[in-house]
Coordinates of C-alpha atoms and ligand atoms in Angstrom, one line a residue:
X1 CA -111.6 180.3 -113.1
X2 CA -114.1 181.9 -110.8
X3 CA -112.4 184.7 -108.9
X4 CA -115.5 186.6 -107.8
X5 CA -114.0 186.6 -104.3
X6 CA -111.5 189.2 -105.4
X7 CA -114.3 191.6 -106.0
X8 CA -115.7 191.0 -102.5
X9 CA -112.3 191.7 -101.0
X10 CA -112.0 194.9 -103.1
X11 CA -115.4 196.1 -102.0
X12 CA -114.7 195.5 -98.3
X13 CA -111.3 197.2 -98.4
X14 CA -112.6 200.2 -100.4
X15 CA -115.5 200.7 -98.0
X16 CA -113.1 200.6 -95.0
X17 CA -110.9 203.3 -96.6
X18 CA -113.9 205.4 -97.6
X19 CA -115.3 205.2 -94.1
X20 CA -112.0 206.1 -92.4
X21 CA -111.3 209.1 -94.7
X22 CA -114.8 210.3 -94.3
X23 CA -114.7 210.1 -90.5
X24 CA -111.4 212.0 -90.7
X25 CA -112.7 214.8 -92.8
X26 CA -115.9 215.3 -90.7
X27 CA -113.6 215.1 -87.6
X28 CA -115.7 212.4 -86.0
X29 CA -114.9 212.2 -82.3
X30 CA -111.3 213.6 -82.9
X31 CA -110.4 210.5 -84.9
X32 CA -107.5 212.4 -86.4
X33 CA -105.7 212.1 -83.1
X34 CA -105.8 208.3 -83.1
X35 CA -103.7 205.7 -85.0
X36 CA -106.7 205.3 -87.4
X37 CA -105.6 208.5 -89.1
X38 CA -102.3 207.0 -90.0
X39 CA -103.9 203.9 -91.5
X40 CA -106.2 206.1 -93.6
X41 CA -103.5 208.7 -94.6
X42 CA -100.4 206.7 -95.0
X43 CA -101.1 205.2 -98.5
X44 CA -102.8 208.4 -100.0
X45 CA -100.6 209.0 -103.0
X46 CA -100.2 212.7 -103.4
X47 CA -100.0 213.7 -99.7
X48 CA -97.5 210.9 -99.0
X49 CA -95.3 212.0 -102.0
X50 CA -95.3 215.6 -100.9
X51 CA -94.5 214.7 -97.3
X52 CA -91.7 212.3 -98.4
X53 CA -90.2 215.1 -100.5
X54 CA -89.7 217.0 -97.3
X55 CA -88.8 214.4 -94.8
X56 CA -87.4 211.4 -96.7
X57 CA -88.8 209.3 -93.9
X58 CA -90.2 205.8 -94.1
X59 CA -93.2 207.1 -92.1
X60 CA -94.1 209.1 -95.2
X61 CA -93.3 206.5 -97.8
X62 CA -96.8 205.3 -98.4
X63 CA -96.6 206.3 -102.1
X64 CA -93.7 203.9 -102.6
X65 CA -95.9 201.1 -101.3
X66 CA -98.6 202.2 -103.8
X67 CA -96.1 202.2 -106.7
X68 CA -95.0 198.7 -105.7
X69 CA -98.6 197.5 -105.4
X70 CA -99.3 198.9 -108.8
X71 CA -96.3 197.1 -110.4
X72 CA -97.6 193.9 -108.8
X73 CA -101.4 194.1 -109.2
X74 CA -102.3 197.1 -111.4
X75 CA -104.3 200.1 -110.2
X76 CA -105.7 198.5 -107.0
X77 CA -105.0 201.9 -105.4
X78 CA -107.8 203.3 -107.6
X79 CA -110.2 200.6 -106.7
X80 CA -109.6 200.3 -102.9
X81 CA -107.5 203.1 -101.3
X82 CA -108.6 206.2 -103.2
X83 CA -111.8 207.5 -101.5
X84 CA -112.8 209.5 -104.6
X85 CA -112.7 206.3 -106.6
X86 CA -115.0 204.5 -104.2
X87 CA -117.3 207.5 -104.1
X88 CA -117.6 207.2 -107.9
X89 CA -118.3 203.5 -107.6
X90 CA -121.1 204.3 -105.2
X91 CA -122.6 206.8 -107.7
X92 CA -122.2 204.3 -110.5
X93 CA -124.0 201.7 -108.4
X94 CA -126.9 204.1 -107.6
X95 CA -127.2 205.2 -111.2
X96 CA -127.2 201.6 -112.2
X97 CA -130.2 200.9 -109.9
X98 CA -132.0 203.8 -111.5
X99 CA -131.3 202.6 -115.0
X100 CA -133.5 200.0 -116.6
X101 CA -132.9 197.5 -118.2
X102 CA -129.7 197.0 -116.1
X103 CA -127.9 195.1 -118.8
X104 CA -126.0 197.8 -120.6
X105 CA -124.0 200.2 -118.5
X106 CA -120.8 201.0 -120.3
X107 CA -119.0 200.4 -123.5
X108 CA -115.5 200.5 -124.8
X109 CA -114.2 204.1 -124.8
X110 CA -111.2 205.2 -126.8
X111 CA -108.3 206.4 -124.6
X112 CA -107.9 210.1 -124.3
X113 CA -104.2 210.0 -123.9
X114 CA -103.4 213.5 -125.0
X115 CA -105.6 214.9 -122.2
X116 CA -104.6 212.5 -119.4
X117 CA -100.9 212.6 -120.0
X118 CA -101.1 216.3 -120.8
X119 CA -102.7 217.0 -117.4
X120 CA -100.2 214.7 -115.7
X121 CA -97.3 216.6 -117.4
X122 CA -98.9 219.9 -116.4
X123 CA -99.3 218.8 -112.7
X124 CA -95.8 217.5 -112.5
X125 CA -94.4 220.6 -114.4
X126 CA -96.2 223.1 -112.1
X127 CA -95.2 221.1 -109.0
X128 CA -91.5 221.2 -110.1
X129 CA -91.9 224.8 -110.9
X130 CA -93.1 225.4 -107.3
X131 CA -96.9 225.4 -107.6
X132 CA -99.4 222.8 -106.4
X133 CA -102.3 224.5 -108.2
X134 CA -102.9 221.7 -110.7
X135 CA -102.4 219.1 -108.0
X136 CA -104.8 220.9 -105.7
X137 CA -107.5 221.0 -108.3
X138 CA -107.1 217.5 -109.6
X139 CA -105.7 215.4 -106.8
X140 CA -108.4 212.8 -105.9
X141 CA -107.7 212.8 -102.1
X142 CA -107.9 216.6 -101.8
X143 CA -111.0 216.8 -103.9
X144 CA -112.6 214.1 -101.7
X145 CA -111.4 216.1 -98.7
X146 CA -113.1 219.2 -99.8
X147 CA -116.3 217.3 -100.6
X148 CA -116.4 215.6 -97.2
X149 CA -114.9 218.4 -95.1
X150 CA -116.7 221.4 -96.7
X151 CA -120.0 219.9 -97.8
X152 CA -120.6 216.9 -95.6
X153 CA -119.2 218.1 -92.3
X154 CA -121.9 220.8 -91.8
X155 CA -124.5 218.1 -92.1
X156 CA -122.6 215.9 -89.6
X157 CA -122.4 218.9 -87.2
X158 CA -126.2 219.4 -87.4
X159 CA -126.9 215.7 -86.8
X160 CA -124.3 215.5 -83.9
X161 CA -125.7 218.6 -82.2
X162 CA -129.3 217.5 -82.8
X163 CA -128.6 214.2 -81.2
X164 CA -126.9 215.9 -78.3
X165 CA -129.9 218.1 -77.7
X166 CA -132.2 215.1 -77.9
X167 CA -130.2 213.3 -75.2
X168 CA -130.2 216.5 -73.1
X169 CA -134.0 216.8 -73.3
X170 CA -134.2 213.4 -71.6
X171 CA -131.7 214.3 -69.0
X172 CA -128.7 212.6 -70.5
X173 CA -125.7 214.8 -71.0
X174 CA -123.8 213.3 -73.9
X175 CA -121.6 214.8 -76.6
X176 CA -120.4 218.4 -76.5
X177 CA -121.9 220.5 -79.2
X178 CA -119.6 221.0 -82.2
X179 CA -119.0 224.4 -83.8
X180 CA -118.8 224.9 -87.5
X181 CA -117.7 228.1 -89.1
X182 CA -118.9 228.5 -92.6
X183 CA -116.2 229.3 -95.2
X184 CA -116.8 232.0 -97.8
X185 CA -119.5 230.8 -100.1
X186 CA -117.2 231.2 -103.1
X187 CA -114.9 228.6 -101.6
X188 CA -117.8 226.1 -101.3
X189 CA -118.6 226.5 -105.0
X190 CA -115.6 224.6 -106.2
X191 CA -116.2 221.4 -104.3
X192 CA -120.0 221.7 -105.0
X193 CA -119.4 222.0 -108.7
X194 CA -116.7 219.3 -108.7
X195 CA -119.1 217.0 -106.9
X196 CA -121.9 217.7 -109.4
X197 CA -119.6 217.1 -112.3
X198 CA -118.2 213.9 -110.8
X199 CA -121.7 212.6 -110.2
X200 CA -122.8 213.3 -113.8
X201 CA -119.6 211.9 -115.2
X202 CA -119.5 208.7 -113.2
X203 CA -123.2 208.0 -113.6
X204 CA -122.9 208.2 -117.4
X205 CA -119.3 207.4 -118.2
X206 CA -118.0 205.3 -115.3
X207 CA -114.5 206.0 -114.2
X208 CA -113.8 208.6 -116.9
X209 CA -112.5 211.1 -114.4
X210 CA -109.9 208.5 -113.3
X211 CA -108.8 207.9 -116.8
X212 CA -108.7 211.5 -118.1
X213 CA -108.4 214.1 -115.4
X214 CA -106.8 212.4 -112.5
X215 CA -103.0 212.8 -112.4
X216 CA -102.6 209.9 -110.0
X217 CA -104.6 207.6 -112.3
X218 CA -102.5 208.7 -115.3
X219 CA -99.2 208.0 -113.4
X220 CA -100.4 204.6 -112.0
X221 CA -101.8 203.8 -115.5
X222 CA -98.3 204.2 -117.0
X223 CA -97.0 201.7 -114.4
X224 CA -99.8 199.2 -114.5
X225 CA -99.0 198.4 -118.1
X226 CA -96.1 196.5 -116.6
X227 CA -98.0 194.9 -113.7
X228 CA -97.2 191.3 -113.0
X229 CA -100.9 190.4 -112.4
X230 CA -103.4 191.4 -114.9
X231 CA -106.9 190.7 -116.2
X232 CA -106.7 188.1 -118.8
X233 CA -109.2 187.2 -121.5
X234 CA -108.4 183.7 -122.9
X235 CA -109.0 183.6 -126.6
X236 CA -110.4 180.2 -126.5
X237 CA -112.8 180.4 -123.6
X238 CA -114.4 183.7 -124.5
X239 CA -117.8 183.4 -126.3
X240 CA -118.1 187.1 -126.9
X241 CA -121.1 187.5 -124.7
X242 CA -119.9 191.1 -124.1
X243 CA -120.9 191.1 -120.4
X244 CA -117.4 192.1 -119.3
X245 CA -117.3 195.1 -121.6
X246 CA -120.8 196.2 -120.6
X247 CA -119.9 196.1 -116.9
X248 CA -116.4 197.6 -117.2
X249 CA -116.7 201.0 -115.5
X250 CA -113.4 202.0 -117.0
X251 CA -114.6 201.3 -120.5
X252 CA -111.3 199.6 -121.2
X253 CA -112.3 196.1 -122.6
X254 CA -112.2 196.0 -126.3
X255 CA -114.1 193.0 -127.5
X256 CA -113.1 193.3 -131.1
X257 CA -109.6 192.4 -130.1
X258 CA -110.3 190.7 -126.7
X259 CA -107.9 193.2 -125.2
X260 CA -107.9 195.0 -121.9
X261 CA -106.2 198.4 -121.8
X262 CA -104.3 197.9 -118.5
X263 CA -103.4 201.6 -118.3
X264 CA -107.1 202.3 -117.8
X265 CA -108.2 199.2 -115.9
X266 CA -108.9 200.2 -112.3
X267 CA -108.9 196.7 -111.1
X268 CA -112.5 196.6 -110.0
X269 CA -112.9 193.0 -111.0
X270 CA -116.4 193.5 -112.2
X271 CA -115.7 191.7 -115.4
X272 CA -114.7 188.6 -113.6
X273 CA -118.0 188.3 -111.8
X274 CA -120.1 188.6 -114.9
X275 CA -118.2 186.5 -117.4
X276 CA -120.6 183.7 -118.5
X277 CA -117.8 181.2 -118.9
X278 CA -115.7 182.4 -116.0
X279 CA -113.0 182.5 -118.6
X280 CA -111.8 186.0 -117.8
X281 CA -109.5 186.1 -114.8
X282 CA -106.8 187.7 -112.9
X283 CA -103.5 186.0 -113.6
X284 CA -99.8 186.2 -113.6
X285 CA -99.0 188.1 -116.7
X286 CA -96.2 186.5 -118.9
X287 CA -94.7 188.1 -121.9
X288 CA -97.6 186.6 -123.9
X289 CA -100.0 189.2 -122.4
X290 CA -97.7 192.1 -123.4
X291 CA -98.1 191.0 -127.1
X292 CA -100.9 192.4 -129.1
X293 CA -103.4 189.8 -129.6
X294 CA -104.8 189.0 -133.0
X295 CA -108.1 190.9 -133.6
X296 CA -111.0 188.5 -133.6
X297 CA -114.1 189.4 -135.6
X298 CA -117.4 189.0 -134.0
X299 CA -119.1 185.8 -135.3
X300 CA -122.1 186.4 -137.6
X301 CA -124.4 184.7 -135.1
X302 CA -123.4 187.3 -132.4
X303 CA -126.3 189.6 -131.9
X304 CA -124.2 192.7 -132.1
X305 CA -127.0 194.8 -133.3
X306 CA -129.1 193.8 -130.4
X307 CA -126.4 195.1 -128.2
X308 CA -126.6 198.4 -129.9
X309 CA -130.4 198.5 -129.5
X310 CA -130.1 197.8 -125.8
X311 CA -127.3 200.5 -125.5
X312 CA -129.5 203.1 -127.2
X313 CA -132.4 202.3 -124.9
X314 CA -130.2 202.6 -121.9
X315 CA -128.7 205.9 -123.1
X316 CA -132.1 207.5 -123.4
X317 CA -132.8 206.5 -119.8
X318 CA -129.4 207.8 -118.8
X319 CA -130.6 211.3 -119.8
X320 CA -133.5 211.0 -117.3
X321 CA -131.2 209.7 -114.5
X322 CA -128.7 212.4 -115.2
X323 CA -131.3 215.2 -115.0
X324 CA -132.6 213.7 -111.7
X325 CA -129.1 213.7 -110.3
X326 CA -128.4 217.2 -111.4
X327 CA -131.6 218.4 -109.9
X328 CA -130.7 216.8 -106.6
X329 CA -127.2 218.4 -106.7
X330 CA -128.6 221.8 -107.4
X331 CA -131.0 221.5 -104.5
X332 CA -128.1 220.5 -102.2
X333 CA -126.2 223.6 -103.4
X334 CA -129.1 225.9 -102.7
X335 CA -129.4 224.4 -99.2
X336 CA -125.8 225.0 -98.5
X337 CA -125.9 228.5 -99.7
X338 CA -128.7 229.2 -97.3
X339 CA -126.5 228.3 -94.3
X340 CA -125.3 231.4 -92.5
X341 CA -121.7 232.3 -92.7
X342 CA -120.6 232.5 -89.2
X343 CA -118.1 235.3 -89.8
X344 CA -120.9 237.4 -91.1
X345 CA -122.8 236.8 -87.9
X346 CA -120.3 238.9 -86.0
X347 CA -120.8 240.6 -82.7
X348 CA -123.0 243.7 -83.1
X349 CA -120.9 246.8 -83.2
X350 CA -120.4 248.2 -79.8
X351 CA -119.1 251.5 -81.0
X352 CA -121.6 254.3 -81.5
X353 CA -119.2 256.1 -83.9
X354 CA -118.5 253.8 -86.9
X355 CA -114.7 253.3 -87.4
X356 CA -113.2 254.7 -90.5
X357 CA -109.6 253.4 -90.8
X358 CA -109.3 250.3 -92.9
X359 CA -107.1 247.6 -91.6
X360 CA -104.0 247.7 -93.7
X361 CA -103.2 244.0 -94.0
X362 CA -100.4 243.2 -96.4
X363 CA -100.0 239.4 -96.0
X364 CA -102.4 236.6 -95.2
X365 CA -101.7 234.6 -92.0
X366 CA -100.5 231.1 -92.8
X367 CA -101.1 228.2 -90.3
X368 CA -98.7 227.9 -87.4
X369 CA -95.4 226.3 -88.3
X370 CA -95.9 226.6 -92.1
X371 CA -92.6 228.6 -91.9
X372 CA -93.1 230.7 -95.0
X373 CA -95.8 231.4 -97.4
X374 CA -93.9 230.3 -100.5
X375 CA -93.1 226.9 -98.9
X376 CA -96.6 226.5 -97.7
X377 CA -98.1 227.3 -101.1
X378 CA -95.7 224.7 -102.7
X379 CA -96.8 221.9 -100.4
X380 CA -100.5 222.4 -99.6
X381 CA -103.0 220.7 -101.8
X382 CA -106.0 222.3 -100.1
X383 CA -107.4 219.1 -98.9
X384 CA -108.9 221.0 -95.9
X385 CA -108.2 218.3 -93.4
X386 CA -106.7 221.0 -91.1
X387 CA -109.8 223.1 -91.7
X388 CA -112.1 220.3 -90.4
X389 CA -109.7 219.6 -87.5
X390 CA -109.2 223.1 -86.3
X391 CA -111.2 223.3 -83.0
X392 CA -111.2 227.1 -83.0
X393 CA -112.6 227.4 -86.5
X394 CA -110.0 229.9 -87.5
X395 CA -108.6 227.9 -90.5
X396 CA -110.7 228.7 -93.5
X397 CA -110.2 228.1 -97.2
X398 CA -108.8 231.2 -98.9
X399 CA -109.7 232.5 -102.3
X400 CA -107.0 234.7 -103.8
X401 CA -105.4 235.7 -100.5
X402 CA -102.2 233.9 -101.4
X403 CA -102.7 234.6 -105.1
X404 CA -103.6 231.9 -107.7
X405 CA -101.0 229.5 -106.6
X406 CA -102.6 229.3 -103.2
X407 CA -106.2 229.0 -104.4
X408 CA -108.4 227.3 -101.7
X409 CA -105.4 226.8 -99.4
X410 CA -106.2 227.5 -95.7
X411 CA -105.4 230.7 -94.0
X412 CA -106.3 232.1 -90.6
X413 CA -109.5 234.1 -90.7
X414 CA -109.8 236.1 -87.5
X415 CA -113.4 237.0 -88.3
X416 CA -114.2 233.3 -87.8
X417 CA -112.0 232.5 -84.8
X418 CA -108.5 232.6 -83.5
X419 CA -105.6 230.2 -83.1
X420 CA -105.8 228.5 -79.7
X421 CA -102.6 228.9 -77.6
X422 CA -103.0 225.4 -76.3
X423 CA -103.6 223.8 -79.7
X424 CA -101.3 222.4 -82.3
X425 CA -103.7 220.1 -84.1
X426 CA -103.3 221.3 -87.7
X427 CA -99.7 220.4 -87.8
X428 CA -100.3 217.0 -86.3
X429 CA -102.9 216.1 -89.0
X430 CA -101.6 217.8 -92.2
X431 CA -100.8 214.8 -94.5
X432 CA -98.6 216.7 -96.9
X433 CA -96.2 218.3 -94.4
X434 CA -97.3 221.8 -95.5
X435 CA -97.9 222.4 -91.8
X436 CA -95.1 220.5 -90.1
X437 CA -95.9 218.9 -86.7
X438 CA -94.7 221.1 -83.9
X439 CA -94.6 220.2 -80.2
X440 CA -96.9 222.5 -78.4
X441 CA -94.1 224.3 -76.6
X442 CA -92.5 225.1 -79.9
X443 CA -95.7 226.2 -81.6
X444 CA -96.4 228.6 -78.7
X445 CA -93.5 230.8 -79.7
X446 CA -94.0 230.8 -83.5
X447 CA -95.0 234.3 -84.6
X448 CA -97.5 234.1 -87.4
X449 CA -97.8 237.8 -87.7
X450 CA -98.0 240.8 -85.4
X451 CA -100.9 242.7 -84.0
X452 CA -101.3 246.4 -85.0
X453 CA -103.4 248.7 -82.9
X454 CA -105.4 251.5 -84.6
X455 CA -106.1 254.0 -81.9
X456 CA -108.6 256.0 -84.0
X457 CA -110.8 252.9 -84.3
X458 CA -110.7 251.9 -80.7
X459 CA -113.9 252.2 -78.7
X460 CA -112.0 253.7 -75.8
X461 CA -111.0 256.6 -78.1
X462 CA -114.2 256.9 -80.2
X463 CA -116.8 256.4 -77.6
X464 CA -114.8 257.3 -74.5
X465 CA -115.8 254.1 -72.7
X466 CA -114.0 251.2 -71.2
X467 CA -113.2 248.1 -73.2
X468 CA -110.1 245.9 -73.1
X469 CA -111.5 242.8 -74.9
X470 CA -108.2 242.4 -76.8
X471 CA -106.1 242.4 -73.6
X472 CA -108.5 239.9 -72.0
X473 CA -108.1 237.4 -74.8
X474 CA -104.4 237.8 -75.5
X475 CA -102.7 234.6 -74.3
X476 CA -99.2 236.1 -74.0
X477 CA -100.2 239.6 -72.8
X478 CA -98.5 241.1 -75.9
X479 CA -101.6 243.3 -75.8
X480 CA -102.0 245.0 -72.5
X481 CA -103.8 248.1 -71.2
X482 CA -102.1 251.3 -70.3
X483 CA -103.6 254.5 -68.8
X484 CA -105.5 256.7 -71.2
X485 CA -107.8 259.6 -70.1
X486 CA -110.2 260.1 -67.3
X487 CA -109.3 256.8 -65.7
X488 CA -109.8 254.8 -68.8
X489 CA -107.2 252.4 -70.2
X490 CA -106.2 251.8 -73.8
X491 CA -104.3 248.9 -75.5
X492 CA -100.7 248.8 -76.3
X493 CA -98.9 246.1 -78.3
X494 CA -95.5 244.6 -77.4
X495 CA -94.6 243.0 -80.7
X496 CA -91.9 240.7 -79.3
X497 CA -94.5 238.8 -77.3
X498 CA -97.1 238.7 -80.0
X499 CA -97.6 235.3 -81.6
X500 CA -100.2 236.6 -84.1
X501 CA -102.9 234.2 -82.9
X502 CA -105.6 236.8 -83.7
X503 CA -107.4 236.5 -80.4
X504 CA -107.4 240.3 -80.0
X505 CA -108.7 240.9 -83.5
X506 CA -111.4 238.3 -83.1
X507 CA -112.5 239.8 -79.8
X508 CA -112.4 243.5 -80.8
X509 CA -115.9 244.8 -81.1
X510 CA -115.2 247.9 -83.2
X511 CA -117.0 247.9 -86.5
X512 CA -116.9 248.1 -89.5
X513 CA -113.1 248.2 -89.1
X514 CA -111.5 246.6 -86.0
X515 CA -109.2 248.6 -83.9
X516 CA -106.6 245.8 -83.7
X517 CA -105.6 243.5 -86.4
X518 CA -102.9 240.9 -87.2
X519 CA -100.8 241.3 -90.3
X520 CA -99.2 238.0 -91.4
X521 CA -95.5 237.4 -91.9
X522 CA -94.3 236.1 -95.3
X523 CA -91.8 234.2 -93.2
X524 CA -92.9 233.2 -89.8
X525 CA -90.7 234.4 -86.9
X526 CA -90.0 233.6 -83.2
X527 CA -91.7 235.4 -80.4
X528 CA -90.4 235.7 -76.9
X529 CA -91.9 233.3 -74.4
X530 CA -94.1 235.4 -72.0
X531 CA -92.9 235.7 -68.5
X532 CA -95.0 234.0 -65.8
X533 CA -94.9 237.2 -63.8
X534 CA -98.0 239.4 -63.8
X535 CA -97.6 242.4 -66.0
X536 CA -97.1 245.8 -64.6
X537 CA -100.6 247.1 -65.2
X538 CA -103.8 245.0 -64.9
X539 CA -107.0 246.5 -66.0
X540 CA -110.3 246.0 -64.3
X541 CA -111.9 242.8 -65.7
X542 CA -115.4 242.9 -67.2
X543 CA -116.7 244.8 -70.2
X544 CA -119.3 247.5 -70.4
X545 CA -121.2 245.7 -73.2
Ligands
LIG601 S1 -103.0 225.4 -83.9 FE1 -104.4 227.1 -84.3 S2 -104.8 227.0 -86.5 FE2 -104.0 225.0 -85.9 S3 -105.7 223.8 -85.4 FE3 -105.1 224.7 -83.5 S4 -106.3 226.6 -83.3 FE4 -106.5 225.9 -85.5
LIG602 S1 -102.3 222.6 -94.9 FE1 -104.4 221.8 -94.5 S2 -105.3 221.9 -96.5 FE2 -103.1 222.1 -96.9 S3 -102.4 220.0 -97.2 FE3 -102.2 220.4 -95.0 S4 -104.1 219.7 -94.1 FE4 -104.5 219.8 -96.3
LIG603 S1 -110.8 245.2 -78.2 FE1 -109.0 246.4 -77.8 S2 -108.6 247.5 -79.7 FE2 -110.7 246.7 -79.9 S3 -112.0 248.4 -79.2 FE3 -111.5 247.1 -77.4 S4 -109.7 248.0 -76.4 FE4 -109.9 248.8 -78.5

């Protein structure tokens, strides 16, 4: 039976999902605010599972559909929906083009069950114990997100802005320039190293990541053993040409026994397109397929040694291809490292006297609506979709700000930006429910933390000059100016009105330590809604610097 059409469908669907998720993570034309986002995010396994565990809503039950799909057709999630799977397929294809002769690509690999089920147990155990650390580090969706959001988005922003400038130079005013705030370099190292490792692994060993490290692959592999449709090698039609095994990127076809290890088969259908007799096919799996088939020895006439010779030749070429890929990856990493970190390109200090008092921050500031830090750490898988979507660039990946359990999870970095009063995007886009969606009116009274004023760092005090940047930017007028000396005014904070958006801290020009800073709340609170009435004292607008 010739079922090559199945592979064509698989390729088209996988490219659609890859394109949609990539566009989401580079925040192309605010695509996250369109129904396209739902199409791309709904069936993503780990985010959907986490969101469902909070809401029990059908709108978050995509993972149930994936489980049902797996019980029917095997791991089609891995070959179509998972963007990291498709990324590996592209690497495999490119490596294949570089490799000559192109006949031998893969061979049967022994299952590494202790590793893959051990990691699955670790991820589940840590999650049940209240930590998403293992999920964050191994979840394919989140890893793809960090690659696309942290590494690809800067390139997209450069191309987008370059295109805009080109149009402007010919008098056409097109897209608004995008702003990208570079995260700490250390936070970029993880996705960069992961990408390099993934490229090396998939170029040489196919979908080994999916069958050893990925907890979703391991879980779906357990179910796909019982799938109703499976790849089937008919004993009589097979002439042991070995083409299926050579082209199996999961390394799961064992020719000696003419068996397919369904727990590792990623349903790519490559084997069906290369089978010389079109014997191998995708078929309803009766009990006969669950029985161990009798091992069949290779016939004497089979040129098994020639296969080994071709494999050895291919492996020596693999080394060259691998080195080339590693060189390319290292070059990309150096290029990224040379990009300026925007938060380091801060406003020049306006104070003549350097400030001395260090800001005594005790808690990081979690995204608006996250409720409390423990809950947030338990649900966020650090996919960085919110980081890409934040129009104010204030959401940045953290390192150990939340401790190990919150590694790479986003926090509000007021050196990079501040949380816009009229914005609630992160909650609308977060696929795991770590940042619940809040109506704008509700989000505007969530208190993420409270501003603290350090008079001894304030320019008004140190330089005896006018300022008031914090008051100017504060959207609720929680920071306002009160009379000081010689006609000058100095800030005062009214905590009940403060929402902890960080606009004051971001605007404050005092260096090296700012004169106003926001300390996060471990449990977010409610602020009072500001009155529409003008406040009692309004300073003169305009800054002396
Ligand atoms: S609500 Fe604040 S943190 Fe969230 S996306 Fe908007 S500006 Fe960024
Ligand atoms: S909070 Fe941000 S990084 Fe965490 S899961 Fe949600 S979108 Fe992803
Ligand atoms: S921004 Fe506010 S706190 Fe900072 S120096 Fe100016 S007045 Fe002082």
